[in-house]
JSON list of C-alpha atoms and ligand atoms in Angstrom, two decimals:
[
{"chain": "U", "resi": 1, "resn": "MET", "atom": "CA", "xyz": [-12.93, -19.49, 1.58]},
{"chain": "U", "resi": 2, "resn": "GLY", "atom": "CA", "xyz": [-11.43, -16.12, 0.62]},
{"chain": "U", "resi": 3, "resn": "LYS", "atom": "CA", "xyz": [-7.83, -15.20, 1.34]},
{"chain": "U", "resi": 4, "resn": "THR", "atom": "CA", "xyz": [-6.97, -14.49, 4.95]},
{"chain": "U", "resi": 5, "resn": "LEU", "atom": "CA", "xyz": [-4.66, -11.62, 5.73]},
{"chain": "U", "resi": 6, "resn": "GLU", "atom": "CA", "xyz": [-1.56, -12.52, 7.76]},
{"chain": "U", "resi": 7, "resn": "ALA", "atom": "CA", "xyz": [1.06, -9.86, 7.23]},
{"chain": "U", "resi": 8, "resn": "PHE", "atom": "CA", "xyz": [2.03, -6.35, 6.19]},
{"chain": "U", "resi": 9, "resn": "ILE", "atom": "CA", "xyz": [5.28, -5.87, 4.31]},
{"chain": "U", "resi": 10, "resn": "PHE", "atom": "CA", "xyz": [6.69, -2.33, 4.30]},
{"chain": "U", "resi": 11, "resn": "ASP", "atom": "CA", "xyz": [9.07, -0.53, 2.04]},
{"chain": "U", "resi": 12, "resn": "LEU", "atom": "CA", "xyz": [11.42, 1.75, 4.03]},
{"chain": "U", "resi": 13, "resn": "ASP", "atom": "CA", "xyz": [12.60, 4.78, 2.06]},
{"chain": "U", "resi": 14, "resn": "GLY", "atom": "CA", "xyz": [9.63, 7.06, 1.45]},
{"chain": "U", "resi": 15, "resn": "VAL", "atom": "CA", "xyz": [7.17, 5.00, 3.52]},
{"chain": "U", "resi": 16, "resn": "ILE", "atom": "CA", "xyz": [8.59, 4.66, 7.04]},
{"chain": "U", "resi": 17, "resn": "THR", "atom": "CA", "xyz": [10.92, 7.65, 6.81]},
{"chain": "U", "resi": 18, "resn": "ASP", "atom": "CA", "xyz": [11.83, 10.29, 4.27]},
{"chain": "U", "resi": 19, "resn": "THR", "atom": "CA", "xyz": [15.27, 8.97, 3.35]},
{"chain": "U", "resi": 20, "resn": "ALA", "atom": "CA", "xyz": [14.01, 9.22, -0.26]},
{"chain": "U", "resi": 21, "resn": "GLU", "atom": "CA", "xyz": [14.95, 12.91, 0.05]},
{"chain": "U", "resi": 22, "resn": "TYR", "atom": "CA", "xyz": [18.50, 12.04, 1.16]},
{"chain": "U", "resi": 23, "resn": "HIS", "atom": "CA", "xyz": [18.90, 9.60, -1.76]},
{"chain": "U", "resi": 24, "resn": "PHE", "atom": "CA", "xyz": [17.75, 12.43, -4.05]},
{"chain": "U", "resi": 25, "resn": "LEU", "atom": "CA", "xyz": [20.26, 14.92, -2.61]},
{"chain": "U", "resi": 26, "resn": "ALA", "atom": "CA", "xyz": [23.18, 12.47, -2.78]},
{"chain": "U", "resi": 27, "resn": "TRP", "atom": "CA", "xyz": [22.43, 11.39, -6.36]},
{"chain": "U", "resi": 28, "resn": "LYS", "atom": "CA", "xyz": [21.89, 14.99, -7.46]},
{"chain": "U", "resi": 29, "resn": "ALA", "atom": "CA", "xyz": [25.29, 16.02, -6.08]},
{"chain": "U", "resi": 30, "resn": "LEU", "atom": "CA", "xyz": [27.02, 13.18, -7.93]},
{"chain": "U", "resi": 31, "resn": "ALA", "atom": "CA", "xyz": [25.11, 13.72, -11.18]},
{"chain": "U", "resi": 32, "resn": "ASN", "atom": "CA", "xyz": [25.85, 17.46, -11.20]},
{"chain": "U", "resi": 33, "resn": "GLU", "atom": "CA", "xyz": [29.54, 16.75, -10.54]},
{"chain": "U", "resi": 34, "resn": "LEU", "atom": "CA", "xyz": [29.49, 14.53, -13.65]},
{"chain": "U", "resi": 35, "resn": "GLY", "atom": "CA", "xyz": [27.76, 17.30, -15.64]},
{"chain": "U", "resi": 36, "resn": "ILE", "atom": "CA", "xyz": [24.40, 15.51, -15.75]},
{"chain": "U", "resi": 37, "resn": "ASP", "atom": "CA", "xyz": [21.10, 17.33, -15.16]},
{"chain": "U", "resi": 38, "resn": "PHE", "atom": "CA", "xyz": [19.12, 15.79, -12.35]},
{"chain": "U", "resi": 39, "resn": "ASP", "atom": "CA", "xyz": [15.63, 16.82, -11.27]},
{"chain": "U", "resi": 40, "resn": "ARG", "atom": "CA", "xyz": [12.83, 15.42, -9.12]},
{"chain": "U", "resi": 41, "resn": "ASP", "atom": "CA", "xyz": [10.96, 14.01, -12.13]},
{"chain": "U", "resi": 42, "resn": "PHE", "atom": "CA", "xyz": [13.94, 11.90, -13.11]},
{"chain": "U", "resi": 43, "resn": "ASN", "atom": "CA", "xyz": [14.53, 10.97, -9.47]},
{"chain": "U", "resi": 44, "resn": "GLU", "atom": "CA", "xyz": [11.10, 9.22, -9.44]},
{"chain": "U", "resi": 45, "resn": "LYS", "atom": "CA", "xyz": [12.60, 6.55, -11.72]},
{"chain": "U", "resi": 46, "resn": "LEU", "atom": "CA", "xyz": [15.24, 5.74, -9.10]},
{"chain": "U", "resi": 47, "resn": "LYS", "atom": "CA", "xyz": [12.89, 5.17, -6.17]},
{"chain": "U", "resi": 48, "resn": "GLY", "atom": "CA", "xyz": [13.12, 1.55, -5.02]},
{"chain": "U", "resi": 49, "resn": "VAL", "atom": "CA", "xyz": [15.88, 0.87, -7.58]},
{"chain": "U", "resi": 50, "resn": "SER", "atom": "CA", "xyz": [19.22, -0.56, -6.33]},
{"chain": "U", "resi": 51, "resn": "ARG", "atom": "CA", "xyz": [22.35, 1.59, -6.05]},
{"chain": "U", "resi": 52, "resn": "MET", "atom": "CA", "xyz": [24.20, 0.30, -9.14]},
{"chain": "U", "resi": 53, "resn": "ASP", "atom": "CA", "xyz": [21.04, 0.22, -11.27]},
{"chain": "U", "resi": 54, "resn": "SER", "atom": "CA", "xyz": [20.28, 3.80, -10.22]},
{"chain": "U", "resi": 55, "resn": "LEU", "atom": "CA", "xyz": [23.79, 4.90, -11.23]},
{"chain": "U", "resi": 56, "resn": "ASP", "atom": "CA", "xyz": [23.41, 3.22, -14.63]},
{"chain": "U", "resi": 57, "resn": "LEU", "atom": "CA", "xyz": [20.08, 5.00, -15.20]},
{"chain": "U", "resi": 58, "resn": "ILE", "atom": "CA", "xyz": [21.69, 8.35, -14.33]},
{"chain": "U", "resi": 59, "resn": "LEU", "atom": "CA", "xyz": [24.67, 7.80, -16.66]},
{"chain": "U", "resi": 60, "resn": "GLU", "atom": "CA", "xyz": [22.32, 6.71, -19.44]},
{"chain": "U", "resi": 61, "resn": "HIS", "atom": "CA", "xyz": [20.12, 9.77, -18.81]},
{"chain": "U", "resi": 62, "resn": "GLY", "atom": "CA", "xyz": [23.20, 11.99, -19.24]},
{"chain": "U", "resi": 63, "resn": "GLY", "atom": "CA", "xyz": [24.35, 10.07, -22.35]},
{"chain": "U", "resi": 64, "resn": "LYS", "atom": "CA", "xyz": [27.54, 9.06, -20.48]},
{"chain": "U", "resi": 65, "resn": "ARG", "atom": "CA", "xyz": [27.06, 5.36, -19.93]},
{"chain": "U", "resi": 66, "resn": "GLU", "atom": "CA", "xyz": [29.94, 4.43, -22.26]},
{"chain": "U", "resi": 67, "resn": "HIS", "atom": "CA", "xyz": [32.32, 7.06, -20.87]},
{"chain": "U", "resi": 68, "resn": "PHE", "atom": "CA", "xyz": [33.19, 5.18, -17.70]},
{"chain": "U", "resi": 69, "resn": "THR", "atom": "CA", "xyz": [34.86, 1.89, -16.75]},
{"chain": "U", "resi": 70, "resn": "PRO", "atom": "CA", "xyz": [33.34, -0.54, -14.21]},
{"chain": "U", "resi": 71, "resn": "GLU", "atom": "CA", "xyz": [35.95, 0.76, -11.72]},
{"chain": "U", "resi": 72, "resn": "ASP", "atom": "CA", "xyz": [34.76, 4.36, -12.25]},
{"chain": "U", "resi": 73, "resn": "ARG", "atom": "CA", "xyz": [31.17, 3.24, -11.68]},
{"chain": "U", "resi": 74, "resn": "GLU", "atom": "CA", "xyz": [32.10, 1.45, -8.43]},
{"chain": "U", "resi": 75, "resn": "LYS", "atom": "CA", "xyz": [33.85, 4.63, -7.31]},
{"chain": "U", "resi": 76, "resn": "PHE", "atom": "CA", "xyz": [30.83, 6.83, -8.15]},
{"chain": "U", "resi": 77, "resn": "ALA", "atom": "CA", "xyz": [28.44, 4.48, -6.33]},
{"chain": "U", "resi": 78, "resn": "ALA", "atom": "CA", "xyz": [30.71, 4.50, -3.26]},
{"chain": "U", "resi": 79, "resn": "GLN", "atom": "CA", "xyz": [30.91, 8.31, -3.41]},
{"chain": "U", "resi": 80, "resn": "LYS", "atom": "CA", "xyz": [27.11, 8.59, -3.48]},
{"chain": "U", "resi": 81, "resn": "ASN", "atom": "CA", "xyz": [26.79, 6.10, -0.63]},
{"chain": "U", "resi": 82, "resn": "ASN", "atom": "CA", "xyz": [29.34, 7.93, 1.54]},
{"chain": "U", "resi": 83, "resn": "HIS", "atom": "CA", "xyz": [27.43, 11.17, 1.02]},
{"chain": "U", "resi": 84, "resn": "TYR", "atom": "CA", "xyz": [24.14, 9.37, 1.80]},
{"chain": "U", "resi": 85, "resn": "LYS", "atom": "CA", "xyz": [25.63, 7.84, 4.97]},
{"chain": "U", "resi": 86, "resn": "GLU", "atom": "CA", "xyz": [26.67, 11.33, 6.11]},
{"chain": "U", "resi": 87, "resn": "LEU", "atom": "CA", "xyz": [23.11, 12.58, 5.56]},
{"chain": "U", "resi": 88, "resn": "ILE", "atom": "CA", "xyz": [21.48, 9.72, 7.49]},
{"chain": "U", "resi": 89, "resn": "LYS", "atom": "CA", "xyz": [23.81, 10.09, 10.50]},
{"chain": "U", "resi": 90, "resn": "ASN", "atom": "CA", "xyz": [21.38, 12.52, 12.10]},
{"chain": "U", "resi": 91, "resn": "ILE", "atom": "CA", "xyz": [18.30, 10.31, 11.81]},
{"chain": "U", "resi": 92, "resn": "THR", "atom": "CA", "xyz": [16.42, 9.92, 15.11]},
{"chain": "U", "resi": 93, "resn": "PRO", "atom": "CA", "xyz": [13.06, 8.37, 16.12]},
{"chain": "U", "resi": 94, "resn": "ASN", "atom": "CA", "xyz": [11.54, 11.79, 15.34]},
{"chain": "U", "resi": 95, "resn": "ASP", "atom": "CA", "xyz": [12.15, 11.09, 11.66]},
{"chain": "U", "resi": 96, "resn": "VAL", "atom": "CA", "xyz": [9.51, 8.36, 11.43]},
{"chain": "U", "resi": 97, "resn": "LEU", "atom": "CA", "xyz": [6.92, 9.72, 8.98]},
{"chain": "U", "resi": 98, "resn": "PRO", "atom": "CA", "xyz": [3.60, 10.99, 10.44]},
{"chain": "U", "resi": 99, "resn": "GLY", "atom": "CA", "xyz": [1.08, 8.30, 11.33]},
{"chain": "U", "resi": 100, "resn": "ILE", "atom": "CA", "xyz": [3.47, 5.36, 10.84]},
{"chain": "U", "resi": 101, "resn": "LYS", "atom": "CA", "xyz": [4.05, 4.55, 14.53]},
{"chain": "U", "resi": 102, "resn": "THR", "atom": "CA", "xyz": [0.32, 4.44, 15.29]},
{"chain": "U", "resi": 103, "resn": "PHE", "atom": "CA", "xyz": [-0.33, 2.46, 12.11]},
{"chain": "U", "resi": 104, "resn": "ILE", "atom": "CA", "xyz": [2.32, -0.14, 13.06]},
{"chain": "U", "resi": 105, "resn": "GLU", "atom": "CA", "xyz": [0.89, -0.40, 16.60]},
{"chain": "U", "resi": 106, "resn": "GLU", "atom": "CA", "xyz": [-2.62, -0.92, 15.19]},
{"chain": "U", "resi": 107, "resn": "ILE", "atom": "CA", "xyz": [-1.35, -3.66, 12.85]},
{"chain": "U", "resi": 108, "resn": "LYS", "atom": "CA", "xyz": [0.35, -5.43, 15.76]},
{"chain": "U", "resi": 109, "resn": "LYS", "atom": "CA", "xyz": [-2.69, -5.06, 18.02]},
{"chain": "U", "resi": 110, "resn": "ASN", "atom": "CA", "xyz": [-4.73, -6.83, 15.37]},
{"chain": "U", "resi": 111, "resn": "GLY", "atom": "CA", "xyz": [-2.31, -9.76, 15.35]},
{"chain": "U", "resi": 112, "resn": "PHE", "atom": "CA", "xyz": [-0.76, -9.29, 11.91]},
{"chain": "U", "resi": 113, "resn": "LYS", "atom": "CA", "xyz": [2.94, -9.84, 11.27]},
{"chain": "U", "resi": 114, "resn": "ILE", "atom": "CA", "xyz": [5.21, -7.09, 9.98]},
{"chain": "U", "resi": 115, "resn": "GLY", "atom": "CA", "xyz": [8.10, -7.39, 7.54]},
{"chain": "U", "resi": 116, "resn": "LEU", "atom": "CA", "xyz": [10.47, -4.95, 5.86]},
{"chain": "U", "resi": 117, "resn": "ALA", "atom": "CA", "xyz": [11.37, -5.22, 2.16]},
{"chain": "U", "resi": 118, "resn": "SER", "atom": "CA", "xyz": [13.77, -2.38, 1.42]},
{"chain": "U", "resi": 119, "resn": "ALA", "atom": "CA", "xyz": [16.18, -2.40, -1.50]},
{"chain": "U", "resi": 120, "resn": "SER", "atom": "CA", "xyz": [18.59, -0.37, 0.61]},
{"chain": "U", "resi": 121, "resn": "LYS", "atom": "CA", "xyz": [21.79, -1.89, 1.97]},
{"chain": "U", "resi": 122, "resn": "ASN", "atom": "CA", "xyz": [21.57, 0.81, 4.65]},
{"chain": "U", "resi": 123, "resn": "ALA", "atom": "CA", "xyz": [18.13, -0.37, 5.83]},
{"chain": "U", "resi": 124, "resn": "PHE", "atom": "CA", "xyz": [19.32, -2.00, 9.08]},
{"chain": "U", "resi": 125, "resn": "THR", "atom": "CA", "xyz": [21.16, 1.20, 10.12]},
{"chain": "U", "resi": 126, "resn": "VAL", "atom": "CA", "xyz": [18.20, 3.43, 9.26]},
{"chain": "U", "resi": 127, "resn": "VAL", "atom": "CA", "xyz": [15.64, 1.23, 11.07]},
{"chain": "U", "resi": 128, "resn": "ASP", "atom": "CA", "xyz": [17.94, 1.12, 14.10]},
{"chain": "U", "resi": 129, "resn": "SER", "atom": "CA", "xyz": [18.33, 4.93, 14.16]},
{"chain": "U", "resi": 130, "resn": "LEU", "atom": "CA", "xyz": [14.55, 5.25, 13.98]},
{"chain": "U", "resi": 131, "resn": "GLY", "atom": "CA", "xyz": [14.24, 2.97, 17.01]},
{"chain": "U", "resi": 132, "resn": "LEU", "atom": "CA", "xyz": [12.01, 0.55, 15.07]},
{"chain": "U", "resi": 133, "resn": "THR", "atom": "CA", "xyz": [14.11, -2.64, 14.91]},
{"chain": "U", "resi": 134, "resn": "GLU", "atom": "CA", "xyz": [11.87, -4.39, 17.46]},
{"chain": "U", "resi": 135, "resn": "SER", "atom": "CA", "xyz": [8.71, -3.49, 15.53]},
{"chain": "U", "resi": 136, "resn": "PHE", "atom": "CA", "xyz": [9.57, -5.83, 12.65]},
{"chain": "U", "resi": 137, "resn": "ASP", "atom": "CA", "xyz": [9.14, -9.60, 12.76]},
{"chain": "U", "resi": 138, "resn": "THR", "atom": "CA", "xyz": [11.57, -9.82, 9.86]},
{"chain": "U", "resi": 139, "resn": "ILE", "atom": "CA", "xyz": [13.84, -7.54, 7.81]},
{"chain": "U", "resi": 140, "resn": "VAL", "atom": "CA", "xyz": [15.05, -8.76, 4.43]},
{"chain": "U", "resi": 141, "resn": "ASP", "atom": "CA", "xyz": [18.78, -8.38, 3.87]},
{"chain": "U", "resi": 142, "resn": "SER", "atom": "CA", "xyz": [18.89, -6.71, 0.44]},
{"chain": "U", "resi": 143, "resn": "ALA", "atom": "CA", "xyz": [22.51, -7.86, -0.01]},
{"chain": "U", "resi": 144, "resn": "LYS", "atom": "CA", "xyz": [21.08, -11.37, -0.47]},
{"chain": "U", "resi": 145, "resn": "ILE", "atom": "CA", "xyz": [18.57, -10.30, -3.13]},
{"chain": "U", "resi": 146, "resn": "SER", "atom": "CA", "xyz": [19.71, -10.76, -6.72]},
{"chain": "U", "resi": 147, "resn": "LYS", "atom": "CA", "xyz": [16.88, -9.04, -8.63]},
{"chain": "U", "resi": 148, "resn": "GLY", "atom": "CA", "xyz": [15.78, -5.51, -7.73]},
{"chain": "U", "resi": 149, "resn": "LYS", "atom": "CA", "xyz": [12.24, -4.07, -7.73]},
{"chain": "U", "resi": 150, "resn": "PRO", "atom": "CA", "xyz": [10.05, -4.34, -9.89]},
{"chain": "U", "resi": 151, "resn": "ASP", "atom": "CA", "xyz": [11.07, -8.00, -9.61]},
{"chain": "U", "resi": 152, "resn": "PRO", "atom": "CA", "xyz": [8.99, -9.57, -6.81]},
{"chain": "U", "resi": 153, "resn": "GLU", "atom": "CA", "xyz": [11.99, -11.38, -5.21]},
{"chain": "U", "resi": 154, "resn": "ILE", "atom": "CA", "xyz": [12.37, -9.08, -2.17]},
{"chain": "U", "resi": 155, "resn": "PHE", "atom": "CA", "xyz": [8.64, -9.19, -1.28]},
{"chain": "U", "resi": 156, "resn": "LEU", "atom": "CA", "xyz": [8.49, -12.97, -1.81]},
{"chain": "U", "resi": 157, "resn": "THR", "atom": "CA", "xyz": [11.54, -13.35, 0.44]},
{"chain": "U", "resi": 158, "resn": "ALA", "atom": "CA", "xyz": [9.87, -11.27, 3.16]},
{"chain": "U", "resi": 159, "resn": "ALA", "atom": "CA", "xyz": [6.74, -13.47, 2.99]},
{"chain": "U", "resi": 160, "resn": "LYS", "atom": "CA", "xyz": [8.88, -16.60, 3.15]},
{"chain": "U", "resi": 161, "resn": "GLN", "atom": "CA", "xyz": [10.80, -15.30, 6.17]},
{"chain": "U", "resi": 162, "resn": "LEU", "atom": "CA", "xyz": [7.47, -14.56, 7.88]},
{"chain": "U", "resi": 163, "resn": "GLY", "atom": "CA", "xyz": [6.17, -18.04, 7.03]},
{"chain": "U", "resi": 164, "resn": "VAL", "atom": "CA", "xyz": [3.10, -16.75, 5.15]},
{"chain": "U", "resi": 165, "resn": "LYS", "atom": "CA", "xyz": [1.84, -17.01, 1.58]},
{"chain": "U", "resi": 166, "resn": "PRO", "atom": "CA", "xyz": [2.15, -14.00, -0.76]},
{"chain": "U", "resi": 167, "resn": "GLU", "atom": "CA", "xyz": [-1.63, -13.76, -1.19]},
{"chain": "U", "resi": 168, "resn": "GLN", "atom": "CA", "xyz": [-1.93, -13.36, 2.59]},
{"chain": "U", "resi": 169, "resn": "CYS", "atom": "CA", "xyz": [0.22, -10.20, 2.47]},
{"chain": "U", "resi": 170, "resn": "ILE", "atom": "CA", "xyz": [-0.28, -6.52, 1.90]},
{"chain": "U", "resi": 171, "resn": "GLY", "atom": "CA", "xyz": [2.73, -4.60, 0.58]},
{"chain": "U", "resi": 172, "resn": "ILE", "atom": "CA", "xyz": [3.14, -0.85, 1.15]},
{"chain": "U", "resi": 173, "resn": "GLU", "atom": "CA", "xyz": [5.26, 1.26, -1.22]},
{"chain": "U", "resi": 174, "resn": "ASP", "atom": "CA", "xyz": [5.99, 4.81, -2.34]},
{"chain": "U", "resi": 175, "resn": "ALA", "atom": "CA", "xyz": [7.60, 3.85, -5.67]},
{"chain": "U", "resi": 176, "resn": "ALA", "atom": "CA", "xyz": [6.02, 2.69, -8.92]},
{"chain": "U", "resi": 177, "resn": "SER", "atom": "CA", "xyz": [8.68, -0.04, -9.25]},
{"chain": "U", "resi": 178, "resn": "GLY", "atom": "CA", "xyz": [7.84, -1.20, -5.72]},
{"chain": "U", "resi": 179, "resn": "VAL", "atom": "CA", "xyz": [4.10, -1.36, -6.42]},
{"chain": "U", "resi": 180, "resn": "ASP", "atom": "CA", "xyz": [4.82, -3.44, -9.52]},
{"chain": "U", "resi": 181, "resn": "ALA", "atom": "CA", "xyz": [7.01, -5.75, -7.40]},
{"chain": "U", "resi": 182, "resn": "ILE", "atom": "CA", "xyz": [4.17, -6.23, -4.89]},
{"chain": "U", "resi": 183, "resn": "ASN", "atom": "CA", "xyz": [1.66, -6.93, -7.66]},
{"chain": "U", "resi": 184, "resn": "SER", "atom": "CA", "xyz": [4.00, -9.43, -9.35]},
{"chain": "U", "resi": 185, "resn": "ALA", "atom": "CA", "xyz": [4.44, -11.16, -6.00]},
{"chain": "U", "resi": 186, "resn": "GLY", "atom": "CA", "xyz": [0.67, -11.74, -5.95]},
{"chain": "U", "resi": 187, "resn": "MET", "atom": "CA", "xyz": [0.15, -9.48, -2.93]},
{"chain": "U", "resi": 188, "resn": "PHE", "atom": "CA", "xyz": [-2.35, -6.68, -2.38]},
{"chain": "U", "resi": 189, "resn": "SER", "atom": "CA", "xyz": [-0.60, -3.36, -3.05]},
{"chain": "U", "resi": 190, "resn": "VAL", "atom": "CA", "xyz": [-0.99, -0.12, -1.11]},
{"chain": "U", "resi": 191, "resn": "GLY", "atom": "CA", "xyz": [0.70, 2.98, -2.52]},
{"chain": "U", "resi": 192, "resn": "VAL", "atom": "CA", "xyz": [1.60, 6.08, -0.52]},
{"chain": "U", "resi": 193, "resn": "GLY", "atom": "CA", "xyz": [2.07, 9.26, -2.55]},
{"chain": "U", "resi": 194, "resn": "ASP", "atom": "CA", "xyz": [1.04, 10.55, -5.97]},
{"chain": "U", "resi": 195, "resn": "HIS", "atom": "CA", "xyz": [-2.07, 8.74, -7.29]},
{"chain": "U", "resi": 196, "resn": "GLU", "atom": "CA", "xyz": [-0.93, 9.07, -10.91]},
{"chain": "U", "resi": 197, "resn": "ILE", "atom": "CA", "xyz": [2.57, 7.69, -10.29]},
{"chain": "U", "resi": 198, "resn": "LEU", "atom": "CA", "xyz": [1.14, 4.86, -8.17]},
{"chain": "U", "resi": 199, "resn": "SER", "atom": "CA", "xyz": [-1.77, 4.07, -10.50]},
{"chain": "U", "resi": 200, "resn": "HIS", "atom": "CA", "xyz": [-0.94, 0.33, -10.53]},
{"chain": "U", "resi": 201, "resn": "ALA", "atom": "CA", "xyz": [-1.63, 0.00, -6.80]},
{"chain": "U", "resi": 202, "resn": "ASN", "atom": "CA", "xyz": [-4.81, -1.64, -5.51]},
{"chain": "U", "resi": 203, "resn": "LEU", "atom": "CA", "xyz": [-5.26, 1.25, -3.09]},
{"chain": "U", "resi": 204, "resn": "VAL", "atom": "CA", "xyz": [-3.48, 4.63, -2.79]},
{"chain": "U", "resi": 205, "resn": "PHE", "atom": "CA", "xyz": [-3.19, 7.11, 0.10]},
{"chain": "U", "resi": 206, "resn": "SER", "atom": "CA", "xyz": [-1.78, 10.58, -0.55]},
{"chain": "U", "resi": 207, "resn": "SER", "atom": "CA", "xyz": [0.40, 10.51, 2.56]},
{"chain": "U", "resi": 208, "resn": "THR", "atom": "CA", "xyz": [1.42, 8.27, 5.46]},
{"chain": "U", "resi": 209, "resn": "SER", "atom": "CA", "xyz": [-0.76, 10.25, 7.87]},
{"chain": "U", "resi": 210, "resn": "GLU", "atom": "CA", "xyz": [-3.78, 9.09, 5.87]},
{"chain": "U", "resi": 211, "resn": "LEU", "atom": "CA", "xyz": [-3.04, 5.35, 6.13]},
{"chain": "U", "resi": 212, "resn": "GLN", "atom": "CA", "xyz": [-6.11, 3.71, 7.67]},
{"chain": "U", "resi": 213, "resn": "LEU", "atom": "CA", "xyz": [-6.09, 0.07, 8.70]},
{"chain": "U", "resi": 214, "resn": "LYS", "atom": "CA", "xyz": [-9.90, -0.17, 8.47]},
{"chain": "U", "resi": 215, "resn": "THR", "atom": "CA", "xyz": [-9.98, 1.11, 4.88]},
{"chain": "U", "resi": 216, "resn": "ILE", "atom": "CA", "xyz": [-7.13, -1.22, 3.87]},
{"chain": "U", "resi": 217, "resn": "LEU", "atom": "CA", "xyz": [-8.77, -4.30, 5.42]},
{"chain": "U", "resi": 218, "resn": "LYS", "atom": "CA", "xyz": [-12.06, -3.49, 3.68]},
{"chain": "U", "resi": 219, "resn": "ALA", "atom": "CA", "xyz": [-10.33, -3.12, 0.29]},
{"chain": "U", "resi": 220, "resn": "PHE", "atom": "CA", "xyz": [-8.27, -6.30, 0.83]},
{"chain": "U", "resi": 221, "resn": "ASN", "atom": "CA", "xyz": [-11.38, -8.32, 1.71]},
{"chain": "U", "resi": 222, "resn": "GLU", "atom": "CA", "xyz": [-13.34, -6.96, -1.27]},
{"chain": "U", "resi": 223, "resn": "ASN", "atom": "CA", "xyz": [-10.44, -7.78, -3.56]},
{"chain": "U", "resi": 224, "resn": "ALA", "atom": "CA", "xyz": [-10.11, -11.28, -2.04]},
{"chain": "U", "resi": 225, "resn": "SER", "atom": "CA", "xyz": [-13.76, -12.10, -2.62]},
{"chain": "U", "resi": 226, "resn": "ILE", "atom": "CA", "xyz": [-13.64, -10.78, -6.21]},
{"chain": "U", "resi": 227, "resn": "SER", "atom": "CA", "xyz": [-10.49, -12.67, -7.16]},
{"chain": "U", "resi": 228, "resn": "GLU", "atom": "CA", "xyz": [-11.57, -16.01, -5.67]},
{"chain": "U", "resi": 229, "resn": "PRO", "atom": "CA", "xyz": [-14.69, -17.97, -6.60]},
{"chain": "U", "resi": 230, "resn": "LEU", "atom": "CA", "xyz": [-17.32, -17.89, -3.88]},
{"chain": "U", "resi": 231, "resn": "GLU", "atom": "CA", "xyz": [-17.85, -21.14, -2.06]},
{"chain": "U", "resi": 232, "resn": "ALA", "atom": "CA", "xyz": [-21.11, -22.91, -2.74]},
{"chain": "A", "resi": 1, "resn": "B16", "atom": "P1", "xyz": [21.23, 1.89, -0.90]},
{"chain": "A", "resi": 1, "resn": "B16", "atom": "P2", "xyz": [13.49, 1.31, -0.58]},
{"chain": "A", "resi": 1, "resn": "B16", "atom": "C1", "xyz": [15.66, 2.03, -1.98]},
{"chain": "A", "resi": 1, "resn": "B16", "atom": "O1", "xyz": [15.03, 1.80, -0.75]},
{"chain": "A", "resi": 1, "resn": "B16", "atom": "C2", "xyz": [15.56, 3.49, -2.38]},
{"chain": "A", "resi": 1, "resn": "B16", "atom": "O2", "xyz": [14.23, 3.84, -2.68]},
{"chain": "A", "resi": 1, "resn": "B16", "atom": "C3", "xyz": [16.41, 3.75, -3.59]},
{"chain": "A", "resi": 1, "resn": "B16", "atom": "O3", "xyz": [16.35, 5.13, -3.93]},
{"chain": "A", "resi": 1, "resn": "B16", "atom": "C4", "xyz": [17.86, 3.34, -3.30]},
{"chain": "A", "resi": 1, "resn": "B16", "atom": "O4", "xyz": [18.69, 3.54, -4.42]},
{"chain": "A", "resi": 1, "resn": "B16", "atom": "C5", "xyz": [17.86, 1.85, -2.91]},
{"chain": "A", "resi": 1, "resn": "B16", "atom": "O5", "xyz": [17.03, 1.68, -1.77]},
{"chain": "A", "resi": 1, "resn": "B16", "atom": "C6", "xyz": [19.25, 1.34, -2.57]},
{"chain": "A", "resi": 1, "resn": "B16", "atom": "O6", "xyz": [19.72, 2.01, -1.42]},
{"chain": "A", "resi": 1, "resn": "B16", "atom": "O7", "xyz": [22.09, 2.66, -1.84]},
{"chain": "A", "resi": 1, "resn": "B16", "atom": "O8", "xyz": [21.14, 2.50, 0.49]},
{"chain": "A", "resi": 1, "resn": "B16", "atom": "O9", "xyz": [21.57, 0.42, -0.87]},
{"chain": "A", "resi": 1, "resn": "B16", "atom": "O10", "xyz": [12.62, 2.40, -1.15]},
{"chain": "A", "resi": 1, "resn": "B16", "atom": "O11", "xyz": [13.38, -0.01, -1.31]},
{"chain": "A", "resi": 1, "resn": "B16", "atom": "O12", "xyz": [13.35, 1.18, 0.92]},
{"chain": "A", "resi": 2, "resn": "MG", "atom": "MG1", "xyz": [10.65, 3.50, -1.23]}
]
């Protein structure tokens, strides 16, 4: 028998809500203060990447990695996070990205489970402000995850918490590192955003408003029958 689908595992920033923009603004402010150029192209590399790893990438990008002590780096990360926390204070249920609420309802109506696999330590606060806490069967606590995306750990943890196998899951991501994490977890990957950036995904939609359960299920089932030998 082919694989049976049991669950959808969502990324948060850039998929459920546009906090990706707030991360960008907060990192840009810090980078500029440190005299480091920071544009949207470079910001792509930080999507889905943990706070400290993002800071290291920025310092490296500016050729300043060796200029600062671990204490300085902790201070910079805290500064960025405080700025980010200010920016997300005004999040309301109206900030859920277009199409996501209906998509989640459709998933639930069809009896699939829903998990959240966000690298953000602010995920619980953001989901709460969006009024979506009850929509998730499980939310992974990123503080308990030791390896960031593209490592599959966070997606595997979400599947485990849901009590399903990775191959029974579909992961949804806006970041290349997140798509790679889903693929390494052995799940079916759906990307939302730029087709070129998300070229490793099994299926890509240009925006959240285009997410279609029917199309995803069809692609998942086709993929399942290709990747498993047919029964005699
Ligand atoms: P925090 P996701 C990720 O969330 C963001 O994409 C990434 O830009 C951010 O650095 C990371 O969370 C850590 O966030 O500083 O709030 O702990 O896309 O995995 O939902
Ligand atoms: Mg994301």
